[in-house]
Every structure is written in structure tokens, then in C-alpha cells.
JSON list of C-alpha atoms in Angstrom, two decimals:
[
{"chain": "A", "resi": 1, "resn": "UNK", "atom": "CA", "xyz": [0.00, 0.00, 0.00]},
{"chain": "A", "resi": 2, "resn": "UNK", "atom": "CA", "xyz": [1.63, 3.46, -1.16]},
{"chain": "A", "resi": 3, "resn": "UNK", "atom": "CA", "xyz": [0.58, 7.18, 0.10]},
{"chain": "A", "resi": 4, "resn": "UNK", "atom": "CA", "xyz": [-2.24, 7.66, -2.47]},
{"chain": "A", "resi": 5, "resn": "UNK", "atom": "CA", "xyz": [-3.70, 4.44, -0.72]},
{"chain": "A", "resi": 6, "resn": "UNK", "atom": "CA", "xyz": [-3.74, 5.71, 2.44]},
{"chain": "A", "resi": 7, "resn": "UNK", "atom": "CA", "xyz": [-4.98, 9.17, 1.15]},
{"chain": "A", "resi": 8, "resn": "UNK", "atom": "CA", "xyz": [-7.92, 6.98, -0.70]},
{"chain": "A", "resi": 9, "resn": "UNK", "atom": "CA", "xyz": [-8.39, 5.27, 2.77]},
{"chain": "A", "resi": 10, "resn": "UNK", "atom": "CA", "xyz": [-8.48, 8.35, 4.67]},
{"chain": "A", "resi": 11, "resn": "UNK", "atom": "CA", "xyz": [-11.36, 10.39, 1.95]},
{"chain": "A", "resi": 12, "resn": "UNK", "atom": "CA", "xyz": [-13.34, 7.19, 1.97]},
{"chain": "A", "resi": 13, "resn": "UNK", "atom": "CA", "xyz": [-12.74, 6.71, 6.07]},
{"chain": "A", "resi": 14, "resn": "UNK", "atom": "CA", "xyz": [-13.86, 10.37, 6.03]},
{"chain": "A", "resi": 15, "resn": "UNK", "atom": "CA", "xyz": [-17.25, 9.72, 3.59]},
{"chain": "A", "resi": 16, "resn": "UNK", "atom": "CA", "xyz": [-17.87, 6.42, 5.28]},
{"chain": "A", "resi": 17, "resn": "UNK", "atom": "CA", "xyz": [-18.19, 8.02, 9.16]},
{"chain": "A", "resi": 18, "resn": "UNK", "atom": "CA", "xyz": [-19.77, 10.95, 7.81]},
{"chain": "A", "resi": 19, "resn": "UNK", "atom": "CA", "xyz": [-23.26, 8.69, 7.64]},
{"chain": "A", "resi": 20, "resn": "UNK", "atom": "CA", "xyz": [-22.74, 8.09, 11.72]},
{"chain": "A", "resi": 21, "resn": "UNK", "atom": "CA", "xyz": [-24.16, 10.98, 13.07]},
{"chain": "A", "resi": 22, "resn": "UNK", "atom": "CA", "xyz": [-27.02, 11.19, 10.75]},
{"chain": "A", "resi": 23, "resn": "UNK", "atom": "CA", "xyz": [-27.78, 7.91, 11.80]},
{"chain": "A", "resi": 24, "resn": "UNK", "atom": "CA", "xyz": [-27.27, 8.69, 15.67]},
{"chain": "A", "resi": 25, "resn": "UNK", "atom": "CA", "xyz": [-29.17, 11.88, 14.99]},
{"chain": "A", "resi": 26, "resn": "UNK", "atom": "CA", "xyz": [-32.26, 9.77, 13.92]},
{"chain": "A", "resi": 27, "resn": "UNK", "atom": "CA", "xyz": [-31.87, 7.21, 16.22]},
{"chain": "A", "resi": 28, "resn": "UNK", "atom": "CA", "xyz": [-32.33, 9.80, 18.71]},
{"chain": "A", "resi": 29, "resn": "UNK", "atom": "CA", "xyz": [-35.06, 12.11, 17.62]},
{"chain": "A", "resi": 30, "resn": "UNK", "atom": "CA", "xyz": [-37.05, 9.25, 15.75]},
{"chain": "A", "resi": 31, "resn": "UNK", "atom": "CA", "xyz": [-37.60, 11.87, 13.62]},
{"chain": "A", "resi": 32, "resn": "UNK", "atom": "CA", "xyz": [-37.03, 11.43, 9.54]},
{"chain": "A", "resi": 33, "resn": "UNK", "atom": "CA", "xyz": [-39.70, 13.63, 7.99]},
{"chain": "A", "resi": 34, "resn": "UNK", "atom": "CA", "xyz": [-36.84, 16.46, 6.69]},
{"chain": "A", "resi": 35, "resn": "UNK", "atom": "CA", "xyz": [-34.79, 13.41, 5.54]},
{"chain": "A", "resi": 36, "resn": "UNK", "atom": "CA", "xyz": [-34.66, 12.78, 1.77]},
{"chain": "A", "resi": 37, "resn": "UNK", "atom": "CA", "xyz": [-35.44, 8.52, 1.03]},
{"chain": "A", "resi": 38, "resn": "UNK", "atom": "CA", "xyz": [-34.69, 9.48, -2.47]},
{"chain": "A", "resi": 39, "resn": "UNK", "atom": "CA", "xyz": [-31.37, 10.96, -1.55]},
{"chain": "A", "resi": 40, "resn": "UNK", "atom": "CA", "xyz": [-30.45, 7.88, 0.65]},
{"chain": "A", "resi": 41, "resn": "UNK", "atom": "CA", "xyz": [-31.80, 5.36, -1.62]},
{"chain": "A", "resi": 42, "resn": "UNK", "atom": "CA", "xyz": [-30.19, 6.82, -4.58]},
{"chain": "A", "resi": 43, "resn": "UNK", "atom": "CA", "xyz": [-26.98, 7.03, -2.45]},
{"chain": "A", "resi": 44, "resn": "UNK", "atom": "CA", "xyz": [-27.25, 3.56, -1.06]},
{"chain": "A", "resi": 45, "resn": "UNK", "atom": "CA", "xyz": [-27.35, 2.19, -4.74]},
{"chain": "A", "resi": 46, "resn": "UNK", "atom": "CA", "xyz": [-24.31, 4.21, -6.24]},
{"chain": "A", "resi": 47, "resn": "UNK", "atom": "CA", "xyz": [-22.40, 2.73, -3.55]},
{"chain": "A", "resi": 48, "resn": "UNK", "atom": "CA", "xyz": [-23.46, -0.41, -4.21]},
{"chain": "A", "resi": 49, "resn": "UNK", "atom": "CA", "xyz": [-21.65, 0.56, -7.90]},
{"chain": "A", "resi": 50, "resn": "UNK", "atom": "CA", "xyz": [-19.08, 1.72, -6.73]},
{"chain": "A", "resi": 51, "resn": "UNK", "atom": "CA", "xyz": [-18.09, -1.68, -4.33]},
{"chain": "A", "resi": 52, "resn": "UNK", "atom": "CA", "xyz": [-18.13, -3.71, -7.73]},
{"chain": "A", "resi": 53, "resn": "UNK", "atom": "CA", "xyz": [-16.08, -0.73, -9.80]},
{"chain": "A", "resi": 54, "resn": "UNK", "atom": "CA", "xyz": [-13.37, -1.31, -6.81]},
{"chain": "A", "resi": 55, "resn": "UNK", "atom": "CA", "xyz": [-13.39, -5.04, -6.93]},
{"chain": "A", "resi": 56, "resn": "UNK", "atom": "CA", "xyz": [-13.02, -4.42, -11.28]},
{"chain": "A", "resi": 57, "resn": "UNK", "atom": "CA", "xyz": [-10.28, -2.29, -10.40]},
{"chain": "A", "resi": 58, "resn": "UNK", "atom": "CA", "xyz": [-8.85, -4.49, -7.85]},
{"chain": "A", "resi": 59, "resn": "UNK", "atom": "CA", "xyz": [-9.20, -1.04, -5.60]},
{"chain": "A", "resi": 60, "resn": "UNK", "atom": "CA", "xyz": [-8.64, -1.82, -1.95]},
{"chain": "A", "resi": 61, "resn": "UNK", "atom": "CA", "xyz": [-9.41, 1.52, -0.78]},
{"chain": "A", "resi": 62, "resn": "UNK", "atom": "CA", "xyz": [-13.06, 1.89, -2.95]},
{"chain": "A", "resi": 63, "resn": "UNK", "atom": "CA", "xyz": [-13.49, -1.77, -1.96]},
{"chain": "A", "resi": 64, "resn": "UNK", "atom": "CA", "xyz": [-13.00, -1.02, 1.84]},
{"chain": "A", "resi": 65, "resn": "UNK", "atom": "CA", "xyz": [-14.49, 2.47, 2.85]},
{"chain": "A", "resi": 66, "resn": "UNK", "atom": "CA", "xyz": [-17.62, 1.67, -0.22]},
{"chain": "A", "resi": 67, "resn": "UNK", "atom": "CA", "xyz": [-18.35, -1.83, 1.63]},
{"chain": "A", "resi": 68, "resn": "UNK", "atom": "CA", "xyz": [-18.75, -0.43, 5.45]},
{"chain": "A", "resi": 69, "resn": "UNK", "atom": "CA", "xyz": [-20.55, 2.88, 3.54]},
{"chain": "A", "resi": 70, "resn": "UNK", "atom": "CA", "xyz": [-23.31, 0.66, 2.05]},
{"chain": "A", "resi": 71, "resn": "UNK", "atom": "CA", "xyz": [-24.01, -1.25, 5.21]},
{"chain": "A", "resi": 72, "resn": "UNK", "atom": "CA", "xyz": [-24.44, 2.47, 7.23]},
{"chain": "A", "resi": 73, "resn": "UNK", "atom": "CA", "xyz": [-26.71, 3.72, 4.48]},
{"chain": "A", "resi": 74, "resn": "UNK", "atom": "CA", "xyz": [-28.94, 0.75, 4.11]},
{"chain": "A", "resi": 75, "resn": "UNK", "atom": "CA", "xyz": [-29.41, 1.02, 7.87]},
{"chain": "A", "resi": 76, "resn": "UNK", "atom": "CA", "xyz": [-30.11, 5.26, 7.24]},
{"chain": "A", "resi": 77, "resn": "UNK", "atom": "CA", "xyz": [-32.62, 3.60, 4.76]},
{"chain": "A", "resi": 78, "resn": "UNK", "atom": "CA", "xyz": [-34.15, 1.28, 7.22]},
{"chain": "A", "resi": 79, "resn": "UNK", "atom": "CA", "xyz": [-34.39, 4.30, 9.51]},
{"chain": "A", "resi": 80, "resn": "UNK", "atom": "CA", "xyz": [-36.59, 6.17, 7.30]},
{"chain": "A", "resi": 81, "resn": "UNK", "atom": "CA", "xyz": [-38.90, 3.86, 6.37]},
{"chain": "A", "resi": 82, "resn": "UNK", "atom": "CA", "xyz": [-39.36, 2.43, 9.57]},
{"chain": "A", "resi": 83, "resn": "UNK", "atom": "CA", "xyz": [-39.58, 5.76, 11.16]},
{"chain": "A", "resi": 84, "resn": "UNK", "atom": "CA", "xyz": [-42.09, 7.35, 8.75]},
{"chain": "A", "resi": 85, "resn": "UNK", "atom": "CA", "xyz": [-44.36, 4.60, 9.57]},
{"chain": "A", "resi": 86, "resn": "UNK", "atom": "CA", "xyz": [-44.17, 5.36, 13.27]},
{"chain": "A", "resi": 87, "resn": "UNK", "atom": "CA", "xyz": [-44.55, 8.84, 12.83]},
{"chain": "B", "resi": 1, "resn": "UNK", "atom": "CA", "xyz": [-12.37, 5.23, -21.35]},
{"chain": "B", "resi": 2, "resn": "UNK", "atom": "CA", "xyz": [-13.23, 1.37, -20.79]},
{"chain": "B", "resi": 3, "resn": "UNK", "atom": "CA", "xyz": [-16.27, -0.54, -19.42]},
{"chain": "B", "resi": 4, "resn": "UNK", "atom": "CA", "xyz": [-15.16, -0.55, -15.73]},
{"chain": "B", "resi": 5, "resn": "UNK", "atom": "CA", "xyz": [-14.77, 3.69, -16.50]},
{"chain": "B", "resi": 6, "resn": "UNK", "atom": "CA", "xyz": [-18.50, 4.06, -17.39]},
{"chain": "B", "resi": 7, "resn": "UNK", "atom": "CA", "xyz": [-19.23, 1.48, -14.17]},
{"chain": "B", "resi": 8, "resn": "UNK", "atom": "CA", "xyz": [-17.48, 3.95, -12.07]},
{"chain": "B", "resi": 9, "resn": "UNK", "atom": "CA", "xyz": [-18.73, 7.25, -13.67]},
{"chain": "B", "resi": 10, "resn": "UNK", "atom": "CA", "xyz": [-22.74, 5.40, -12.94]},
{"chain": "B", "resi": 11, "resn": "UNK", "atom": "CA", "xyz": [-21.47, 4.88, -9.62]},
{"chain": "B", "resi": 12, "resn": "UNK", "atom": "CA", "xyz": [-20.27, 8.24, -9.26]},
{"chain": "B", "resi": 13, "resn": "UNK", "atom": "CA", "xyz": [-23.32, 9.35, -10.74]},
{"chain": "B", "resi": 14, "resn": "UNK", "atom": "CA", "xyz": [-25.60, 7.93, -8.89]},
{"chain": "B", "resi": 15, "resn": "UNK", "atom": "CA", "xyz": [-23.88, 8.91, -5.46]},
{"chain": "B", "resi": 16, "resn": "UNK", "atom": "CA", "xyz": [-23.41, 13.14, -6.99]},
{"chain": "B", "resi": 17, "resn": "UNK", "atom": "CA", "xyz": [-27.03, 13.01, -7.71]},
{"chain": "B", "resi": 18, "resn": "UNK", "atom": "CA", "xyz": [-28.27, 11.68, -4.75]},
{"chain": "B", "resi": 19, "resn": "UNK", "atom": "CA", "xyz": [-27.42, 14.56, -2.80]},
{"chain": "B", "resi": 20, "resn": "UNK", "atom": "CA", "xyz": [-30.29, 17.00, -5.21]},
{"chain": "B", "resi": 21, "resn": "UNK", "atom": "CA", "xyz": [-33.38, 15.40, -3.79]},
{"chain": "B", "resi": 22, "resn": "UNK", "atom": "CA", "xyz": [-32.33, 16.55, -0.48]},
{"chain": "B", "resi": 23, "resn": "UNK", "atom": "CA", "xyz": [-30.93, 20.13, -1.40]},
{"chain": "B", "resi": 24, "resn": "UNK", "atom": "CA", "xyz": [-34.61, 20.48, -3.32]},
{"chain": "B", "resi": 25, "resn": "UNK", "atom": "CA", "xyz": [-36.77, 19.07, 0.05]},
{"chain": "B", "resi": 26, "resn": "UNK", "atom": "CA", "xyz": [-34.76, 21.66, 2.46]},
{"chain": "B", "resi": 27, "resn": "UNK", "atom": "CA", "xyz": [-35.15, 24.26, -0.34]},
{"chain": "B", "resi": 28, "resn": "UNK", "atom": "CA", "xyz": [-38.68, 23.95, -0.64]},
{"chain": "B", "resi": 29, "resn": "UNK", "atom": "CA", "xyz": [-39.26, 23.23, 3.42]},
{"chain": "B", "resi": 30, "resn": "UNK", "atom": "CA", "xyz": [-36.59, 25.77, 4.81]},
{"chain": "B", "resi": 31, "resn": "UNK", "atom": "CA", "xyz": [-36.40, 22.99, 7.38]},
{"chain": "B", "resi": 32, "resn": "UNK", "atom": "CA", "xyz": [-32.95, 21.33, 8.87]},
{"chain": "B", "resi": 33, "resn": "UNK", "atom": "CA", "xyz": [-33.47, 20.83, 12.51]},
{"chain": "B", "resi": 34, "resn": "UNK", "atom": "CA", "xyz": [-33.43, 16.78, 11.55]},
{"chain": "B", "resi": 35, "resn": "UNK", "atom": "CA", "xyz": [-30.00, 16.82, 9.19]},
{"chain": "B", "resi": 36, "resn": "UNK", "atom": "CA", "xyz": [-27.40, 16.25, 10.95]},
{"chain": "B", "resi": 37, "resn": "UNK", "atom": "CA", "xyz": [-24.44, 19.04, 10.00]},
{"chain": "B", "resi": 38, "resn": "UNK", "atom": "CA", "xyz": [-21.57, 16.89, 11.49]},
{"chain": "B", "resi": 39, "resn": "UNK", "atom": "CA", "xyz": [-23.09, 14.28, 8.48]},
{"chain": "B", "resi": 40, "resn": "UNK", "atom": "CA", "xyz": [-22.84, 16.80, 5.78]},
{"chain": "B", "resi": 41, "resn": "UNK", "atom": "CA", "xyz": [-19.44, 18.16, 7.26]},
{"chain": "B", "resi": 42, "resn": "UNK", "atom": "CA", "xyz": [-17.60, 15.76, 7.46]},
{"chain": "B", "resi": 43, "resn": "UNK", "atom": "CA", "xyz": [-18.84, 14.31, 3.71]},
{"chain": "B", "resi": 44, "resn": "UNK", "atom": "CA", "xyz": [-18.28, 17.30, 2.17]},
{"chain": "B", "resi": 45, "resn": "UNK", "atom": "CA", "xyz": [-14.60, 17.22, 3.44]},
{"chain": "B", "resi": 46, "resn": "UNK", "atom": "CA", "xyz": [-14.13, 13.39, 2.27]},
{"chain": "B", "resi": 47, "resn": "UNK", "atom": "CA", "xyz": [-15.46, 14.12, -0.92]},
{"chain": "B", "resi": 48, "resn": "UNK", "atom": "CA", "xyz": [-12.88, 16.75, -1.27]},
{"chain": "B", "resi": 49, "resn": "UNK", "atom": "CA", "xyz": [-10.06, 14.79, -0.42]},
{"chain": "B", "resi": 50, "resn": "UNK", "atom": "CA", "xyz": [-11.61, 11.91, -2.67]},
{"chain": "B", "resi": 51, "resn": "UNK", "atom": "CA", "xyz": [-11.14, 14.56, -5.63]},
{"chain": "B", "resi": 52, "resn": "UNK", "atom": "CA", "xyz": [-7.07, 14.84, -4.26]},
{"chain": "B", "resi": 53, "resn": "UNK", "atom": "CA", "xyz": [-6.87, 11.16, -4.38]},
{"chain": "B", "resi": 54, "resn": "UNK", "atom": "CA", "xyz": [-8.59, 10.85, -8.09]},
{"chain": "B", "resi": 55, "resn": "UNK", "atom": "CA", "xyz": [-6.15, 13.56, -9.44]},
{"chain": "B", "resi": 56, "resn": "UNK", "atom": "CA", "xyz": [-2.90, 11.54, -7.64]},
{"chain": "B", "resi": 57, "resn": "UNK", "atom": "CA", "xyz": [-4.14, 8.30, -9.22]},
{"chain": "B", "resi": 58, "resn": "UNK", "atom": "CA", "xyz": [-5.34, 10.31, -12.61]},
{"chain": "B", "resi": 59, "resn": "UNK", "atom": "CA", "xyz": [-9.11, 8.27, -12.08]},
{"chain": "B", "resi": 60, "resn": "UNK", "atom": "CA", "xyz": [-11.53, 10.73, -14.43]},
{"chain": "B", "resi": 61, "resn": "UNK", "atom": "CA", "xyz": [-14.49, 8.97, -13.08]},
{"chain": "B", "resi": 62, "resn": "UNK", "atom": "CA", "xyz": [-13.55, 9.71, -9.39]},
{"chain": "B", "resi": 63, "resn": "UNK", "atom": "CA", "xyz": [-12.52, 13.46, -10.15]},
{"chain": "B", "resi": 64, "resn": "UNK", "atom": "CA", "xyz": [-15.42, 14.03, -12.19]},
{"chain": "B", "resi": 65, "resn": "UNK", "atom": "CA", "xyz": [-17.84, 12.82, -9.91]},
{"chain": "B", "resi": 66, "resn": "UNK", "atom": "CA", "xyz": [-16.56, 14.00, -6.76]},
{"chain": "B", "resi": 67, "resn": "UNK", "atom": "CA", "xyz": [-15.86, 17.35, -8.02]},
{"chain": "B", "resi": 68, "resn": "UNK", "atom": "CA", "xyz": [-19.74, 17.39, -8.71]},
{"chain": "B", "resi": 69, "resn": "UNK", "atom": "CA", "xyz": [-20.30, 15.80, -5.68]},
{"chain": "B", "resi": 70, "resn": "UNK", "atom": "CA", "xyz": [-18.47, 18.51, -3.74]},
{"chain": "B", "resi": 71, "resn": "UNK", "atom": "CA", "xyz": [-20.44, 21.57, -5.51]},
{"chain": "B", "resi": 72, "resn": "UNK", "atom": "CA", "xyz": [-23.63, 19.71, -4.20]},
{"chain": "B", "resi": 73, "resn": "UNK", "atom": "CA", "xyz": [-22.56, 19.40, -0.73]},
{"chain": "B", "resi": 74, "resn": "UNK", "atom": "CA", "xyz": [-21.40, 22.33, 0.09]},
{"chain": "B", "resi": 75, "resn": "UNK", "atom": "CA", "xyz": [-24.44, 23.43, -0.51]},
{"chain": "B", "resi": 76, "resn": "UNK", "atom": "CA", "xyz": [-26.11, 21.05, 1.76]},
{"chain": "B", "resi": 77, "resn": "UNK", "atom": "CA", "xyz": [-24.05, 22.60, 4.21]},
{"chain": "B", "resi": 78, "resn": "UNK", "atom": "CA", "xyz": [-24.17, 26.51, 3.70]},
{"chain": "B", "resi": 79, "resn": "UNK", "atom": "CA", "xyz": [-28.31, 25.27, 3.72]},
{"chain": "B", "resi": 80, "resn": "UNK", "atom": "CA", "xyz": [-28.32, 23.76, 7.10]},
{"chain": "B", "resi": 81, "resn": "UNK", "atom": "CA", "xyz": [-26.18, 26.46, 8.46]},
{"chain": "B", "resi": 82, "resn": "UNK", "atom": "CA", "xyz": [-28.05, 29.38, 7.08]},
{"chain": "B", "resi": 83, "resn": "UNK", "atom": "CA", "xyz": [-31.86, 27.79, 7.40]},
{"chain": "B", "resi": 84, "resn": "UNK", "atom": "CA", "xyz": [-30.52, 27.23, 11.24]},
{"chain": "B", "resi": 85, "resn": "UNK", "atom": "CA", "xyz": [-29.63, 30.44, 12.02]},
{"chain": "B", "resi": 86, "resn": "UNK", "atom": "CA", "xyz": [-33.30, 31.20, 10.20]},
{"chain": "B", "resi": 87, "resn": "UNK", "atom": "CA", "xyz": [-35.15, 28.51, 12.76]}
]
């Protein structure tokens, strides 16, 4: 693994945690209604892409930081459909 | 460009325009009390060091998209800090 690697881990480390508090936020609150399903769902899909793109390009770094990214936004997408029923 | 390119540009797609359904909802409700800012933060600042890494491993797909990616989101953020302050 050279620099560029560990700058690819660190931007994808950075996207990847970003979805924590969102998810914390909601889990707090219960609250979803501002929240965009579109946005999440569309998001939740692209990375989906981009985990095969990685594995095409034999891209540890997109392979990584996409993987753990798709499992926080399918939960974000659990969230809001299970919360917008409660609500 | 090859067939794992166009892959990673629909991945990248997908992902940039995820984030306009949301910019459009808070545009339309002026509401942000629910989105977390420590989500779109600390995305927006992956994203941009995503673009870094894409220029360093000359990736088009990655620059392209994240440079869109990173127009979008800063937006999401000067929204949820300026609708705040409006609260």
C-alpha cells in the first residue's frame, strides 16, 4: 500500500463516518420527515456501484471504505422507512 | 475510457445526484433541525479529499464525480447552516 492508498483510505474513512451521526441523529429524535429517502436510496445504490467498480479495479481503498458505507446507508434507509411509519 | 470507467462514472453518478433530492426538500421546506451538520461536514470534506486522491491516481471517473459531488454538498451545508440560524 503506497501514500495515495492511504490518502484513498483516509477520503473514503472520512465519507464512510460521515453517515454516523445522521444515523445517531435519527436514532435519537425518531424523527425522519426532513430526511430525503430518495437521496439515501439513490446514495445507497451508487455505492453499491461503486463496491463492484473497486473489486473491477482491484481497488482496496473503494473496496474497503464503499463496503462499510453501504451497510451504514442501508441502515439510514431502514431508519426512514421504519420511522415514517411510526410517525 | 473502458467498461469498468462508465461502471465507475454510474457509480459516481448515482452517489453526486443523490445529494439534489435533499438540497430540493430543504429548499422547498426551509427545514434542517433533523439533518445532521456533522453528516454533511464531514462528507463534504471526504469528498474533497476523494477529488485529491482521483487527481494523484489520474481516475476521471472519481474526479469528475466528486468534483460534482463537492459543488452539491457544500451546498447542503451553507443550507443547514443558514436555514438554522433562520429557525
Amino acid at each position: 500500500m503506497n501514500y495515495i492508498d492511504i490518502i484513498g483510505l483516509f477520503a473514503g474513512a472520512c465519507v464512510t463516518i460521515s453517515t454516523i451521526p445522521q444515523i445517531l441523529k435519527v436514532w435519537k429524535t425518531k424523527k425522519v420527515k426532513q430526511i430525503s429517502l430518495k437521496m439515501f436510496g439513490t446514495l445507497t445504490f451508487g455505492i453499491a456501484v461503486w463496491v463492484i467498480y473497486g473489486i473491477l479495479k482491484n481497488d482496496l481503498p473503494i473496496i474497503i471504505t464503499n463496503s462499510i458505507s453501504l451497510i451504514l446507508n442501508l441502515t439510514m434507509v431502514y431508519f426512514i422507512i421504519y420511522f415514517e411509519k411510526e410517525q
